[in-house]
Amino acid sequence: MTKQQHGAAGSAGSEPPRRVTLRDVAQAAGVSHQTVSRAINDKGEIDPETRRRVLDAARELRYRPSRFARGLVRPDTITVGLIVQDVVNPFYPELMAGVIEAAENKGWQVVVGSTQNDRDNELALVRSLGRQVDALIGFLDHSDAELAPYVEGVPLVVMDRHQKTSHGVVDIDIETGVRHGIQHLVERGHQKIGMIDCLREDGQSEDGLERRDCFLAVVEELGLPVDQTWIVAGTESVAGGEAGFAELRSKHPDVSAVFAYNDVVAIGAHRAARRLGLDVPKDCAVLGFDGLSIGELLDPPLTTVHIDKRRMGELAIDQVDGLLNGTPVEHALLPTELVVRGST
Amino acid sequence: MTKQQHGAAGSAGSEPPRRVTLRDVAQAAGVSHQTVSRAINDKGEIDPETRRRVLDAARELRYRPSRFARGLVRPDTITVGLIVQDVVNPFYPELMAGVIEAAENKGWQVVVGSTQNDRDNELALVRSLGRQVDALIGFLDHSDAELAPYVEGVPLVVMDRHQKTSHGVVDIDIETGVRHGIQHLVERGHQKIGMIDCLREDGQSEDGLERRDCFLAVVEELGLPVDQTWIVAGTESVAGGEAGFAELRSKHPDVSAVFAYNDVVAIGAHRAARRLGLDVPKDCAVLGFDGLSIGELLDPPLTTVHIDKRRMGELAIDQVDGLLNGTPVEHALLPTELVVRGST
DNA sequence: TTGTATGCGTTATCAG
DNA sequence: CTGATAACGCATACAA
């Protein structure tokens, strides 16, 4: 048994293939490790000839600088974690684009995690991701209190969170959005408006700022007949929207407009309506929320309360920036805008 | 001017707020930094009382372990970079989901970068991201040779790359997909088939494996009248598809079916057709490529050559795994499947 | 149970 | 132009 494979590519040894370091390159090139550092980092003070020799040796040995060692000495690269519920939910890509772009502009990096709508997964992610980044941005389903043990001091920005929180916040002005949406329906002559809501696993809607609560508040505010205002709830998906619409319509055939929890659900409602042979919007209007661009693909295209998701991502990065610099940042509140297309 | 703010939160000092380290916590708790390490990492050998005291001090000082120092000592957390052209392009989210999920299953992390379809940006990203990760997965527009100076030895997996390459590869079996698609059109009685292609900034389609080349090859193979086979090209977008369809249709009003570069473009063609008052598929059939789920939203829904993008992401992680472990991995080839919906 | 010493791979400082 | 030497913050034997 040989004492040491002497660094060769010998795959026989049970030794974990130790990392190639500056010193290895130095030895190979017959210089000090410091000189190698100079060559690698393109510092001026070095003989071109030496430089070339070192670089050759480095390539030969397949040397790669350790990001850890580098980060330790020069902690400049900032990494922020982004936790979403489901990358495939069309709400998120645009938001991610905003986050990523804003981050890249600052020279930051973004690592993305997905909870898959699994609450336990969410907690695990907050902890594990949080340990590997300088700050966290998250669409989180847990309360501050529940989150606390997992946060471990990471600067955190919670998205779309209406409850009081000690973290950074980018909130959405849902209330105004809903008001404009419902007002619009009323102006179109609708009085009997139903809502297709989405179930939360733990329905702890403490404050009145969720879509559903806003809806009820606005309905009352506008003096609509509350006894003719119905709410059903399903999963947050196209299928959920379809089921919700069917349920609503079967219980209350005279409903003339539905407000959906969001565009994905609205798309389901839209399809269900068409499938039942209804004319949208004449027989039943459909109003969405989020302003997804895929809403335009429907026929008729979906009227919706639009959110600038890209902007939302930028604001999140702003919040992170504030948290990281100790600059006190106010919670951001994102406005909404009614986009009337064809479905109402 | 005070000499030193003595570490307090005083924001007046010009000193860069030095990081809180283990030793700071140790001092505050009156123990050695080693004991702090034990407490933080939940090692057994420690007095519960001491532990609590240390943890309190840590929280008090807002101590956060340095991921760099940790990574240096125990390099276990693997991070892979994922470079896409544009997060908002609906092709990518599903793929990202695959990559992220597969990565999370291994306890790996994924940092996402977006080139915004900018070739320079791509090169910059390959370099900067590459330096911060253990491996790179990328939808890249540059050739191996162009990439070489920027790769700097990072294990790289190129996606949807048909040319020979020294890197890991996840390729798509476009040829078979196109054949099945066109065959299907022929079976439906179409003879005059146009294609809406997409421009590449540098049109160096060296081999015959791009969609366009496959299309031409298949057309010839099936003995279709080549002089009645037309190709137009536009941008890779819905608008590009609309423009492409209009151009194609105006030049050759008798085209009875169009094959689009991908679903996004197909959606544009679909809309343009409807807008021109054409019946899809009777007056003109539309065939897409990619199998995006939003194709189902169209009316009639889009027939398309489907790619399992999630699977594609998993395969990419497999390739990375191989590269990282030195296991020689074969290039992966992803099959395609014709999904006939309503538009043909 | 706790403290001391050492090394991880790099960059920065300061001699030579 | 180049080479020692000292951090950076943490974890891990080893000694107490």
XYZ file of C-alpha atoms (C1' of nucleotides) in Angstrom:
720
model
C 0.000 0.000 0.000
C 1.496 3.285 -1.038
C 1.779 5.892 1.609
C 0.188 8.584 -0.410
C -1.127 8.791 -3.907
C 0.645 12.083 -4.193
C -2.248 14.095 -5.420
C -2.609 12.212 -8.663
C -6.035 11.428 -9.960
C -5.751 7.949 -8.524
C -9.303 7.043 -7.728
C -8.331 4.051 -5.679
C -7.527 5.826 -2.437
C -10.258 6.065 0.148
C -9.070 9.550 1.000
C -11.658 12.197 0.290
C -10.106 14.091 -2.627
C -8.744 17.065 -0.756
C -9.400 20.371 -2.273
C -6.770 21.993 -4.477
C -5.582 25.117 -2.738
C -3.460 28.103 -3.462
C -0.510 26.326 -1.891
C -0.800 23.370 -4.187
C -0.650 25.677 -7.137
C 2.197 27.565 -5.516
C 4.195 24.421 -5.067
C 3.560 23.316 -8.614
C 4.619 26.667 -9.960
C 7.526 26.988 -7.585
C 6.372 30.221 -6.007
C 4.736 31.297 -2.782
C 1.014 31.002 -2.323
C 0.862 34.734 -2.087
C 2.190 35.105 -5.576
C -0.459 32.740 -6.796
C -3.081 34.910 -5.185
C -1.683 37.865 -7.071
C -1.802 36.045 -10.353
C -5.312 34.769 -9.841
C -6.665 38.131 -8.814
C -4.892 39.999 -11.547
C -2.986 42.260 -9.216
C -0.496 44.438 -10.962
C 2.663 43.752 -9.042
C 3.766 40.589 -10.700
C 6.119 39.504 -13.429
C 4.140 38.581 -16.555
C 6.253 35.500 -16.954
C 5.610 34.327 -13.407
C 2.006 35.124 -13.831
C 1.651 32.938 -16.854
C 3.446 30.087 -15.199
C 1.201 30.284 -12.192
C -1.957 30.461 -14.243
C -0.865 27.447 -16.210
C -0.241 25.483 -13.082
C -3.607 26.545 -11.714
C -5.425 25.372 -14.789
C -3.406 22.199 -14.812
C -4.440 21.391 -11.269
C -8.010 22.530 -11.902
C -7.711 24.982 -9.106
C -10.835 26.847 -8.003
C -10.750 29.487 -5.288
C -12.855 28.698 -2.263
C -15.766 31.067 -2.015
C -15.810 30.484 1.709
C -12.240 31.477 2.317
C -12.745 34.436 0.071
C -15.942 35.472 1.724
C -14.266 35.211 5.065
C -11.569 37.667 4.173
C -13.641 40.003 2.085
C -17.293 39.720 3.048
C -18.688 41.682 0.183
C -20.960 39.334 -1.698
C -24.401 39.601 -0.260
C -26.840 36.776 -0.724
C -30.524 37.012 -0.038
C -32.886 34.091 0.194
C -36.301 34.190 -1.412
C -38.958 31.805 -0.172
C -42.069 31.345 -2.249
C -44.910 28.901 -1.919
C -44.688 27.431 -5.383
C -42.494 28.541 -8.230
C -45.056 27.341 -10.729
C -47.815 29.541 -9.385
C -47.810 32.234 -12.067
C -47.884 34.940 -9.472
C -44.306 34.328 -8.481
C -42.173 34.385 -11.616
C -42.791 38.039 -12.220
C -42.113 38.810 -8.612
C -38.955 36.766 -8.715
C -37.890 38.706 -11.741
C -38.238 41.906 -9.747
C -36.286 40.553 -6.828
C -33.551 39.077 -8.976
C -33.165 42.125 -11.123
C -33.017 44.512 -8.191
C -30.553 42.224 -6.489
C -28.330 41.928 -9.538
C -28.255 45.694 -9.788
C -26.686 45.752 -6.375
C -24.366 42.891 -7.149
C -26.307 40.662 -4.818
C -27.350 37.103 -5.343
C -30.677 35.438 -4.844
C -31.192 31.880 -3.757
C -34.700 30.632 -4.215
C -36.527 28.155 -2.058
C -39.981 26.725 -2.533
C -42.204 25.478 0.255
C -44.549 23.564 -2.052
C -47.364 24.878 0.116
C -46.111 22.721 2.930
C -46.082 24.529 6.246
C -43.462 22.330 7.845
C -41.348 22.725 4.792
C -41.687 26.450 5.201
C -40.273 26.396 8.683
C -37.428 24.115 7.660
C -36.618 26.405 4.778
C -36.637 29.515 6.920
C -34.071 27.931 9.151
C -31.813 26.244 6.625
C -31.916 28.986 4.039
C -31.680 31.631 6.696
C -28.392 30.226 7.856
C -26.895 30.518 4.416
C -27.903 34.017 3.512
C -27.606 37.571 4.705
C -31.322 38.191 4.634
C -34.575 36.477 3.822
C -37.579 37.518 1.774
C -40.568 35.308 2.197
C -44.184 34.667 1.401
C -44.840 33.016 4.686
C -47.850 31.304 6.075
C -46.760 31.358 9.695
C -47.213 34.061 12.278
C -44.315 35.933 13.777
C -44.574 33.903 16.928
C -44.477 30.607 15.082
C -41.606 31.772 12.961
C -39.514 33.124 15.792
C -37.665 29.950 16.777
C -36.629 29.363 13.191
C -35.595 32.834 12.215
C -32.515 32.876 14.407
C -31.841 36.506 13.843
C -31.855 36.645 10.062
C -33.073 39.946 8.765
C -36.449 39.028 7.341
C -38.868 40.718 4.995
C -42.340 39.254 4.999
C -44.463 39.728 1.918
C -48.182 40.320 1.779
C -48.423 40.263 5.544
C -51.071 42.377 7.122
C -50.595 41.659 10.749
C -48.247 43.645 12.861
C -44.753 42.325 12.657
C -41.308 43.228 13.771
C -39.808 42.380 10.411
C -39.569 44.244 7.175
C -42.792 44.222 5.218
C -44.023 44.644 1.700
C -47.770 44.712 1.899
C -50.425 45.008 -0.759
C -53.205 47.531 -0.569
C -55.858 44.901 -0.944
C -58.595 46.974 0.582
C -58.485 49.703 -2.025
C -58.141 47.123 -4.761
C -61.196 45.232 -3.667
C -63.166 48.422 -3.295
C -62.391 49.547 -6.803
C -63.156 46.124 -8.145
C -66.514 45.796 -6.469
C -67.419 49.380 -7.242
C -66.730 48.601 -10.843
C -69.049 45.607 -10.699
C -71.760 47.729 -9.142
C -71.362 50.342 -11.818
C -71.874 47.591 -14.305
C -75.185 46.948 -12.639
C -74.356 43.955 -10.512
C -76.042 43.557 -7.170
C -75.726 39.882 -6.512
C -72.044 39.281 -6.202
C -70.460 36.078 -5.053
C -66.925 35.402 -3.991
C -64.736 32.387 -4.500
C -62.310 32.466 -1.630
C -59.389 30.216 -0.856
C -58.936 28.106 2.210
C -56.022 28.699 4.436
C -54.829 25.678 6.321
C -55.029 27.595 9.527
C -57.725 30.152 9.100
C -56.342 32.728 11.458
C -57.381 35.824 9.665
C -57.013 37.998 12.714
C -57.399 41.345 11.115
C -59.813 42.493 8.501
C -57.363 42.950 5.704
C -57.637 39.688 3.849
C -59.408 39.615 0.540
C -62.450 38.009 2.046
C -62.766 40.492 4.855
C -62.258 43.387 2.517
C -64.907 41.998 0.255
C -67.448 41.836 3.043
C -66.547 45.266 4.288
C -66.849 46.809 0.871
C -70.123 45.056 0.154
C -71.558 46.535 3.291
C -70.056 49.900 2.610
C -71.671 50.018 -0.796
C -75.001 49.010 0.631
C -75.338 45.848 -1.375
C -77.873 43.290 -0.212
C -75.741 41.242 2.117
C -78.119 38.344 2.169
C -77.472 38.016 -1.523
C -73.746 37.964 -1.116
C -72.333 34.513 -1.025
C -68.929 33.144 -0.392
C -67.587 29.739 -1.256
C -64.058 28.527 -0.772
C -61.780 26.075 -2.504
C -58.167 25.409 -3.236
C -55.944 28.020 -4.783
C -55.888 26.628 -8.285
C -57.706 26.652 -11.579
C -59.518 23.504 -10.533
C -60.460 25.184 -7.284
C -61.923 28.060 -9.229
C -63.919 25.752 -11.425
C -65.318 23.867 -8.480
C -66.010 27.069 -6.628
C -67.926 28.561 -9.494
C -69.977 25.447 -9.966
C -70.836 25.364 -6.299
C -71.716 29.009 -6.162
C -73.811 28.857 -9.255
C -75.691 25.774 -8.207
C -76.531 27.199 -4.825
C -77.369 30.603 -6.118
C -78.243 30.541 -9.814
C -78.989 34.227 -9.801
C -75.489 35.349 -8.930
C -74.515 37.802 -11.647
C -70.865 38.394 -10.864
C -68.101 36.602 -9.025
C -65.062 38.037 -7.370
C -62.277 35.497 -7.214
C -59.557 35.233 -4.612
C -57.006 35.709 -7.355
C -56.501 35.371 -11.066
C -55.685 31.698 -10.992
C -58.986 31.008 -9.310
C -60.708 33.488 -11.585
C -59.439 31.609 -14.596
C -61.053 28.493 -13.219
C -64.306 30.351 -12.686
C -64.112 31.753 -16.158
C -63.684 28.314 -17.670
C -66.453 26.843 -15.590
C -68.787 29.602 -16.674
C -68.014 29.078 -20.324
C -68.370 25.363 -19.882
C -71.822 25.825 -18.398
C -72.720 27.675 -21.522
C -72.823 31.025 -19.832
C -71.826 34.183 -21.584
C -69.074 36.074 -19.821
C -69.690 38.801 -18.861
C -73.333 39.038 -19.852
C -74.645 36.061 -17.910
C -71.992 36.264 -15.256
C -69.088 38.616 -14.839
C -65.745 37.414 -13.505
C -63.333 39.604 -11.596
C -59.849 38.477 -10.670
C -57.066 39.734 -8.448
C -53.322 39.929 -9.112
C -53.166 41.076 -12.685
C -51.436 38.053 -14.142
C -50.602 38.495 -17.780
C -52.092 35.137 -18.648
C -55.455 36.677 -17.878
C -55.201 38.353 -21.255
C -55.231 35.007 -22.965
C -58.764 34.250 -21.920
C -61.707 35.020 -24.117
C -62.978 37.412 -23.046
C -59.833 38.556 -21.274
C -59.946 38.763 -17.521
C -60.749 41.944 -15.680
C -58.591 42.079 -12.612
C -57.169 44.109 -9.777
C -53.598 44.466 -10.868
C -50.536 44.287 -8.659
C -47.147 45.345 -9.931
C -45.361 42.203 -8.894
C -42.047 43.268 -10.306
C -42.195 46.411 -8.256
C -43.097 44.324 -5.287
C -39.859 42.440 -5.682
C -37.897 45.643 -5.905
C -39.510 46.936 -2.768
C -38.551 43.741 -1.001
C -34.932 44.309 -1.909
C -35.240 47.871 -0.667
C -36.490 46.566 2.640
C -33.576 44.169 2.821
C -31.211 46.987 2.101
C -32.673 48.953 4.941
C -32.474 46.076 7.366
C -28.894 45.336 6.410
C -27.757 48.905 6.825
C -29.664 49.504 9.976
C -31.540 52.251 8.199
C -35.009 52.231 9.630
C -37.357 51.486 6.763
C -41.040 51.974 6.746
C -43.189 49.092 5.733
C -43.903 49.291 2.045
C -47.474 49.354 0.836
C -48.041 48.449 -2.755
C -50.951 50.114 -4.542
C -53.309 48.174 -6.752
C -54.969 49.152 -9.960
C -58.159 47.968 -11.537
C -57.574 46.725 -15.061
C -60.812 46.403 -16.922
C -60.633 43.908 -19.700
C -63.470 41.902 -21.113
C -64.750 39.583 -18.431
C -66.809 42.215 -16.650
C -14.904 63.793 18.419
C -14.898 60.689 20.549
C -12.109 58.284 20.022
C -14.277 55.231 19.857
C -17.911 54.595 20.415
C -16.950 51.452 22.248
C -19.003 49.041 20.295
C -22.326 50.513 21.323
C -24.998 50.982 18.739
C -23.813 54.521 18.288
C -24.339 55.277 14.655
C -21.976 58.193 14.744
C -18.690 56.298 14.493
C -17.145 55.988 11.061
C -15.962 52.514 11.960
C -17.520 49.810 9.861
C -19.664 48.005 12.432
C -17.476 44.981 12.997
C -19.201 41.696 12.936
C -20.296 40.052 16.159
C -18.281 36.891 16.574
C -18.217 33.880 18.779
C -15.648 35.573 20.954
C -17.852 38.567 21.576
C -20.580 36.295 22.776
C -18.054 34.341 24.813
C -16.863 37.460 26.537
C -20.386 38.623 27.237
C -21.297 35.267 28.700
C -18.043 34.902 30.565
C -17.001 31.682 28.895
C -14.614 30.618 26.162
C -15.555 30.921 22.547
C -15.445 27.186 22.347
C -18.243 26.846 24.832
C -20.273 29.231 22.786
C -19.738 27.068 19.754
C -21.047 24.118 21.718
C -24.125 25.980 22.810
C -24.896 27.288 19.349
C -24.481 23.939 17.682
C -26.386 22.074 20.331
C -23.573 19.767 21.256
C -24.286 17.620 24.234
C -21.344 18.251 26.467
C -22.446 21.414 28.119
C -24.126 22.496 31.302
C -27.730 23.451 30.612
C -27.303 26.513 32.751
C -24.226 27.669 30.857
C -25.952 26.915 27.644
C -28.887 29.107 28.442
C -26.621 31.930 29.513
C -24.651 31.717 26.312
C -27.724 31.596 24.133
C -29.106 34.609 25.913
C -25.935 36.536 25.343
C -25.926 35.509 21.700
C -29.429 36.746 21.183
C -28.651 39.884 23.101
C -25.733 40.687 20.840
C -27.673 39.603 17.756
C -24.998 37.122 16.969
C -25.179 35.266 13.644
C -22.654 32.616 12.676
C -20.666 33.434 9.578
C -21.614 31.098 6.783
C -18.177 31.626 5.300
C -16.253 30.604 8.354
C -18.562 27.675 8.762
C -18.290 26.644 5.155
C -14.554 26.833 5.397
C -14.418 24.368 8.227
C -17.165 22.071 7.061
C -17.724 22.439 3.334
C -20.941 20.527 3.123
C -23.499 22.923 1.775
C -23.506 22.703 -1.972
C -24.822 25.582 -3.997
C -25.619 25.413 -7.659
C -26.239 28.382 -9.894
C -29.047 28.378 -12.432
C -28.865 30.793 -15.317
C -31.971 31.365 -17.377
C -32.714 33.850 -20.094
C -35.771 35.383 -18.535
C -37.605 34.266 -15.431
C -40.863 35.567 -16.823
C -40.734 33.403 -19.904
C -43.269 30.766 -18.914
C -40.959 28.014 -20.019
C -38.654 28.533 -17.092
C -40.731 28.478 -13.931
C -41.610 24.838 -14.314
C -38.035 23.993 -15.091
C -36.863 25.973 -12.094
C -39.299 24.054 -9.977
C -37.661 20.847 -11.125
C -34.178 22.103 -10.420
C -35.069 23.548 -7.049
C -36.975 20.516 -5.914
C -34.272 18.095 -6.943
C -31.693 20.304 -5.292
C -33.645 20.605 -2.057
C -33.932 16.841 -1.946
C -30.176 16.694 -1.815
C -29.941 19.509 0.664
C -28.483 21.751 -1.997
C -29.291 25.331 -2.695
C -30.072 27.065 -5.936
C -29.184 30.609 -6.782
C -30.936 31.942 -9.819
C -29.592 34.437 -12.303
C -31.339 35.940 -15.286
C -29.584 37.197 -18.387
C -32.580 39.183 -19.631
C -31.690 37.908 -23.080
C -28.560 40.009 -23.001
C -25.538 38.130 -24.267
C -22.994 40.258 -22.430
C -25.010 39.865 -19.321
C -24.837 36.148 -19.840
C -21.078 36.115 -19.876
C -20.884 38.346 -16.831
C -23.270 36.081 -15.000
C -21.384 32.938 -15.896
C -18.294 34.436 -14.361
C -19.714 36.111 -11.283
C -22.202 33.419 -10.418
C -19.718 30.724 -11.265
C -17.362 32.048 -8.656
C -19.956 31.770 -5.960
C -21.264 28.292 -6.581
C -20.112 24.733 -6.815
C -21.631 24.176 -10.219
C -23.599 25.981 -12.871
C -26.663 25.028 -14.881
C -27.378 27.311 -17.766
C -29.485 28.018 -20.789
C -26.678 29.645 -22.635
C -26.516 31.399 -25.925
C -22.750 31.273 -26.325
C -20.610 28.548 -27.756
C -18.139 26.587 -25.699
C -15.289 28.588 -27.113
C -16.887 31.907 -26.276
C -17.766 30.703 -22.830
C -14.373 29.259 -22.015
C -12.687 32.383 -20.635
C -15.584 33.001 -18.300
C -16.179 29.531 -17.011
C -12.945 29.388 -15.032
C -13.286 25.758 -14.233
C -16.778 25.673 -12.787
C -18.528 22.415 -13.456
C -21.122 23.413 -16.006
C -24.263 21.812 -17.356
C -25.565 23.352 -20.543
C -29.231 22.964 -21.323
C -30.808 22.465 -24.708
C -27.420 22.476 -26.372
C -27.035 20.390 -29.466
C -23.497 21.031 -30.410
C -20.676 18.969 -29.089
C -19.504 20.235 -25.771
C -17.162 19.229 -23.024
C -19.651 20.094 -20.336
C -22.595 18.265 -18.900
C -25.641 18.396 -21.121
C -29.374 18.049 -20.915
C -30.642 18.086 -24.438
C -34.123 17.876 -25.870
C -35.083 15.430 -28.565
C -36.378 18.126 -30.813
C -36.069 16.101 -33.961
C -38.507 13.422 -32.902
C -40.839 16.018 -31.496
C -40.954 17.980 -34.709
C -41.454 14.841 -36.730
C -44.423 13.758 -34.668
C -45.860 17.227 -34.814
C -45.594 17.597 -38.551
C -46.747 14.061 -39.150
C -49.795 14.882 -37.128
C -50.472 17.922 -39.264
C -50.121 15.855 -42.395
C -52.523 13.278 -41.045
C -54.952 16.076 -40.514
C -54.661 16.763 -44.207
C -52.303 19.714 -44.206
C -49.856 20.086 -47.024
C -49.027 23.753 -46.946
C -47.308 24.246 -43.650
C -45.550 27.401 -42.577
C -43.209 27.963 -39.705
C -42.767 30.929 -37.423
C -39.183 30.747 -36.316
C -37.296 32.908 -33.861
C -34.272 34.973 -34.595
C -31.110 34.285 -32.749
C -28.848 37.259 -32.315
C -26.040 35.305 -33.804
C -27.535 32.823 -36.145
C -24.904 30.179 -35.861
C -27.018 27.111 -36.151
C -24.107 24.907 -37.011
C -25.766 21.578 -36.804
C -29.124 20.460 -38.049
C -30.770 20.013 -34.705
C -32.503 23.303 -34.199
C -36.241 23.465 -34.575
C -35.967 25.139 -37.922
C -33.552 22.618 -39.340
C -35.577 19.751 -38.035
C -38.659 21.239 -39.582
C -37.061 21.425 -42.996
C -35.644 17.949 -42.705
C -38.974 16.477 -41.713
C -40.840 18.315 -44.411
C -38.526 16.842 -46.972
C -38.681 13.437 -45.374
C -42.454 13.427 -45.572
C -42.368 14.497 -49.176
C -44.279 17.702 -48.665
C -44.108 20.309 -51.414
C -41.081 22.242 -50.298
C -41.888 25.214 -52.459
C -45.018 25.584 -50.448
C -43.224 25.533 -47.173
C -42.511 28.952 -45.829
C -40.593 30.213 -42.900
C -40.798 33.597 -41.266
C -38.965 34.711 -38.180
C -39.636 37.129 -35.367
C -38.903 37.717 -31.741
C -39.553 35.068 -29.145
C -42.720 36.528 -27.722
C -46.473 36.607 -28.134
C -46.113 39.778 -30.141
C -43.529 38.083 -32.300
C -45.944 35.265 -32.957
C -48.685 37.661 -33.910
C -46.449 39.533 -36.306
C -45.080 36.318 -37.710
C -48.499 34.927 -38.395
C -49.647 38.097 -40.071
C -46.579 38.146 -42.262
C -46.888 34.518 -43.183
C -50.561 34.779 -43.928
C -50.239 37.886 -46.016
C -47.457 36.445 -48.108
C -49.073 33.073 -48.452
C -52.801 33.213 -47.828
C -53.184 29.547 -48.593
C -51.054 28.310 -45.709
C -53.247 25.883 -43.821
C -51.142 25.192 -40.763
C -48.343 26.877 -38.880
C -45.679 25.333 -36.737
C -44.415 27.806 -34.170
C -40.948 27.952 -32.660
C -42.520 27.460 -29.263
C -45.761 27.842 -27.370
C -45.282 31.493 -26.586
C -44.963 32.242 -30.255
C -47.805 29.852 -31.024
C -50.035 31.748 -28.657
C -49.315 34.875 -30.633
C -50.114 33.099 -33.874
C -53.287 31.745 -32.378
C -54.420 35.203 -31.344
C -53.529 36.713 -34.676
C -55.506 34.035 -36.461
C -58.567 34.610 -34.344
C -58.194 38.301 -34.768
C -58.152 37.904 -38.524
C -61.436 36.137 -38.208
C -59.980 32.753 -38.992
C -61.309 29.612 -37.458
C -58.672 27.619 -35.634
C -58.091 24.888 -36.610
C -60.415 24.757 -39.595
C -59.041 27.717 -41.499
C -55.586 27.414 -40.080
C -54.132 24.985 -37.582
C -51.596 26.080 -34.999
C -48.945 23.792 -33.534
C -46.730 24.826 -30.669
C -43.662 23.443 -28.974
C -42.833 23.172 -25.245
C -46.098 22.078 -23.751
C -46.725 25.083 -21.557
C -49.768 24.693 -19.389
C -51.060 28.097 -20.393
C -51.677 26.629 -23.822
C -54.735 25.014 -22.312
C -56.245 28.397 -21.636
C -56.613 29.211 -25.281
C -59.796 28.553 -27.148
C -59.353 26.158 -28.793
C -56.528 24.917 -26.594
C -53.123 24.649 -28.122
C -51.797 21.458 -29.633
C -48.143 21.223 -28.811
C -45.032 19.098 -28.626
C -44.679 18.660 -24.918
C -41.454 18.721 -22.936
C -41.340 17.606 -19.328
C -39.617 20.680 -18.038
C -39.688 19.581 -14.454
C -37.925 16.401 -15.407
C -35.465 18.454 -17.359
C -34.547 20.286 -14.189
C -34.070 17.039 -12.334
C -31.822 15.728 -15.057
C -29.743 18.862 -14.799
C -29.202 18.233 -11.116
C -28.262 14.661 -11.926
C -25.651 15.950 -14.337
C -24.305 18.278 -11.700
C -24.132 15.424 -9.264
C -22.107 13.454 -11.736
C -19.738 16.289 -12.445
C -19.217 16.953 -8.766
C -18.479 13.359 -7.927
C -16.311 12.751 -10.914
C -18.741 10.083 -12.003
C -18.750 10.185 -15.768
C -22.292 10.995 -16.799
C -23.744 10.580 -20.224
C -25.436 13.525 -21.758
C -29.121 13.398 -21.007
C -31.621 13.433 -23.844
C -35.130 14.416 -22.967
C -37.945 12.864 -24.979
C -40.850 14.885 -26.285
C -44.470 14.009 -26.615
C -47.126 15.297 -28.929
C -50.123 16.586 -27.017
C -53.086 17.027 -29.304
C -55.509 19.570 -28.007
C -57.858 21.675 -30.065
C -55.797 23.970 -32.232
C -55.007 21.354 -34.859
C -18.012 20.135 31.803
C -14.909 23.636 29.964
C -10.771 25.887 27.926
C -6.457 25.872 24.676
C -4.429 25.332 20.399
C -4.661 24.419 15.570
C -6.206 24.533 10.843
C -9.676 25.567 7.045
C -8.132 28.769 2.208
C -7.826 33.274 1.209
C -6.390 38.220 1.155
C -3.765 42.102 3.192
C 0.340 44.039 5.379
C 4.767 44.647 5.431
C 9.328 43.263 4.845
C 12.974 41.861 1.536
C 8.520 42.069 -7.980
C 8.180 38.478 -4.345
C 7.746 36.075 0.070
C 6.915 35.538 5.022
C 3.275 36.414 8.492
C -0.942 37.660 10.321
C -5.785 37.891 10.335
C -10.853 36.440 8.955
C -14.666 33.327 12.178
C -15.509 28.908 13.204
C -15.144 23.818 14.602
C -12.617 20.110 16.295
C -9.133 17.348 18.662
C -6.954 17.482 22.859
C -5.745 18.842 27.412
C -7.366 20.391 31.916
